[in-house]
Coordinates of C-alpha atoms and ligand atoms in Angstrom, one line a residue:
M671 CA -12.6 -12.4 22.9
K672 CA -15.6 -13.0 20.7
R673 CA -15.6 -9.4 19.7
S674 CA -12.0 -9.4 18.5
L675 CA -12.7 -12.5 16.6
I676 CA -15.5 -10.9 14.7
L677 CA -13.3 -7.8 14.1
T678 CA -10.5 -10.0 12.8
L679 CA -12.9 -11.8 10.5
A680 CA -14.4 -8.6 9.2
F681 CA -10.9 -7.3 8.5
L682 CA -10.0 -10.4 6.7
I683 CA -13.1 -10.3 4.5
L684 CA -12.5 -6.6 3.7
T685 CA -8.9 -7.3 2.8
L686 CA -9.9 -10.2 0.5
A687 CA -12.6 -8.0 -1.1
L688 CA -10.1 -5.2 -1.7
M689 CA -7.6 -7.7 -3.2
A690 CA -10.2 -9.1 -5.5
W691 CA -11.2 -5.7 -6.8
P692 CA -8.2 -4.6 -8.9
S693 CA -7.4 -8.2 -10.0
E694 CA -10.6 -7.8 -12.2
P695 CA -8.9 -7.6 -15.6
A696 CA -9.3 -4.1 -17.0
L697 CA -10.2 -5.4 -20.4
A698 CA -12.9 -7.8 -19.4
A699 CA -15.6 -5.4 -20.4
D700 CA -19.2 -6.3 -19.6
P701 CA -21.6 -5.7 -22.5
N702 CA -24.6 -6.4 -20.4
N703 CA -23.7 -3.6 -18.0
G704 CA -23.0 -1.5 -21.1
E705 CA -26.5 -2.1 -22.3
R706 CA -27.9 -1.0 -19.0
L707 CA -25.8 2.1 -19.0
A708 CA -26.7 2.8 -22.6
R709 CA -30.4 2.6 -21.9
R710 CA -30.1 4.9 -18.9
W711 CA -27.6 7.5 -20.2
C712 CA -27.6 7.4 -24.0
S713 CA -31.1 6.5 -25.2
A714 CA -32.3 10.1 -24.9
C715 CA -30.3 10.9 -28.0
H716 CA -29.1 7.7 -29.6
V717 CA -31.0 4.6 -30.8
V718 CA -29.2 2.2 -28.5
S719 CA -30.7 -1.1 -29.8
E720 CA -32.3 -2.5 -32.9
K721 CA -35.6 -2.6 -31.1
Q722 CA -35.7 1.1 -30.2
T723 CA -37.4 3.4 -32.6
G724 CA -37.3 7.2 -33.0
T725 CA -34.8 9.4 -31.3
V726 CA -34.1 13.1 -31.0
A727 CA -30.9 14.6 -32.3
E728 CA -28.5 13.9 -35.1
A729 CA -26.9 11.3 -32.9
P730 CA -25.9 8.2 -34.8
P731 CA -27.7 5.0 -33.8
F732 CA -25.4 2.6 -32.0
P733 CA -26.0 -0.2 -34.5
V734 CA -24.8 2.2 -37.2
I735 CA -21.7 3.1 -35.2
A736 CA -21.0 -0.6 -34.6
R737 CA -21.1 -1.4 -38.4
R738 CA -18.8 1.4 -39.4
P739 CA -15.8 -0.2 -41.2
D740 CA -13.4 1.7 -38.9
F741 CA -15.3 0.7 -35.7
S742 CA -13.1 -0.3 -32.8
E743 CA -14.1 -0.9 -29.2
R744 CA -11.0 0.7 -28.0
T745 CA -11.6 3.9 -30.0
V746 CA -15.2 4.2 -28.8
A747 CA -14.2 3.6 -25.2
F748 CA -11.5 6.2 -25.5
F749 CA -13.9 8.7 -27.2
L750 CA -16.4 8.2 -24.4
L751 CA -13.9 9.3 -21.8
D752 CA -13.6 12.7 -23.5
P753 CA -16.5 13.2 -25.9
H754 CA -16.8 16.1 -28.3
P755 CA -18.9 19.1 -27.6
K756 CA -22.2 18.0 -29.1
M757 CA -22.3 15.2 -26.6
P758 CA -22.5 15.9 -22.8
D759 CA -19.5 14.7 -20.8
M760 CA -21.0 12.1 -18.6
A761 CA -17.9 11.6 -16.5
L762 CA -18.0 7.9 -17.2
T763 CA -15.4 5.7 -15.5
R764 CA -13.0 3.7 -17.7
A765 CA -14.9 0.6 -16.8
E766 CA -18.2 2.1 -17.8
A767 CA -16.8 3.4 -21.1
A768 CA -15.3 0.0 -21.8
D769 CA -18.6 -1.7 -21.0
L770 CA -20.5 0.7 -23.3
A771 CA -18.1 0.1 -26.1
A772 CA -18.3 -3.7 -25.6
Y773 CA -22.1 -3.4 -25.8
I774 CA -22.0 -1.3 -29.0
A775 CA -19.7 -3.9 -30.5
T776 CA -22.4 -6.6 -29.9
L777 CA -24.7 -4.6 -32.2
K778 CA -22.7 -5.3 -35.4
Ligands
HEC199 C1 -27.5 14.9 -25.4 C2 -27.5 13.9 -26.5 C3 -26.5 12.8 -26.4 C4 -26.4 11.9 -25.4 C5 -27.1 11.8 -24.1 C6 -25.4 10.9 -25.8 N1 -24.9 11.3 -27.1 FE1 -23.5 10.3 -28.2 N2 -23.7 11.7 -29.7 C7 -24.6 12.7 -29.7 C8 -24.5 13.4 -30.9 C9 -25.3 14.7 -31.3 C10 -23.5 12.8 -31.7 C11 -23.0 13.1 -33.0 C12 -21.9 14.2 -32.8 C13 -21.3 14.6 -34.1 O1 -21.5 14.0 -35.1 O2 -20.6 15.6 -34.1 C14 -23.0 11.7 -30.8 C15 -22.0 10.8 -31.2 C16 -21.7 9.6 -30.5 C17 -20.7 8.6 -31.0 C18 -20.0 8.6 -32.3 C19 -18.8 9.4 -32.2 C20 -18.2 9.3 -33.6 O3 -17.1 8.7 -33.7 O4 -18.8 9.8 -34.6 C21 -20.7 7.7 -30.0 C22 -19.8 6.4 -30.0 C23 -21.6 8.1 -29.0 N3 -22.2 9.3 -29.3 C24 -21.8 7.3 -27.8 C25 -22.7 7.7 -26.8 C26 -22.8 7.0 -25.6 C27 -22.2 5.6 -25.3 C28 -23.7 7.7 -24.8 C29 -24.2 7.3 -23.4 C30 -23.2 7.2 -22.4 C31 -24.1 8.9 -25.5 N4 -23.4 8.9 -26.8 C32 -25.0 9.8 -25.1 C33 -25.5 13.1 -28.7 C34 -25.6 12.4 -27.5

């Protein structure tokens, strides 16, 4: 009896968790997570914040990207899903790409 109650509760919690998952609006990008991702995955080549100095390649610093007149969060997020050859394909998820784009947008 107790055991089945626990199982039922566990099932309920799992169901609720799964229901909550996709209801997270796809466009609510999280720039804080984007910053974390940028530091981890992008800072080897890009200047990812105003504070960082010195980088390696010809990769444009993120603040520079953010200030381009044609900058758009959507375009950057889209680009990150399928970057061009000079940049490694990091197999980012849509959410990660959106978070990164949202973070870059904060550097304007
Ligand atoms: C191995 C080095 C490297 C890493 C790591 C890297 N990039 Fe890049 N990235 C480049 C280079 C080089 C360019 C410039 C490519 C060019 O001009 O052809 C670039 C260009 C870009 C651009 C500009 C594209 C445009 O429209 O001009 C964006 C945005 C960008 N990177 C985002 C990121 C993000 C976000 C990450 C981390 C997830 C990342 N990059 C990681 C090397 C890198």
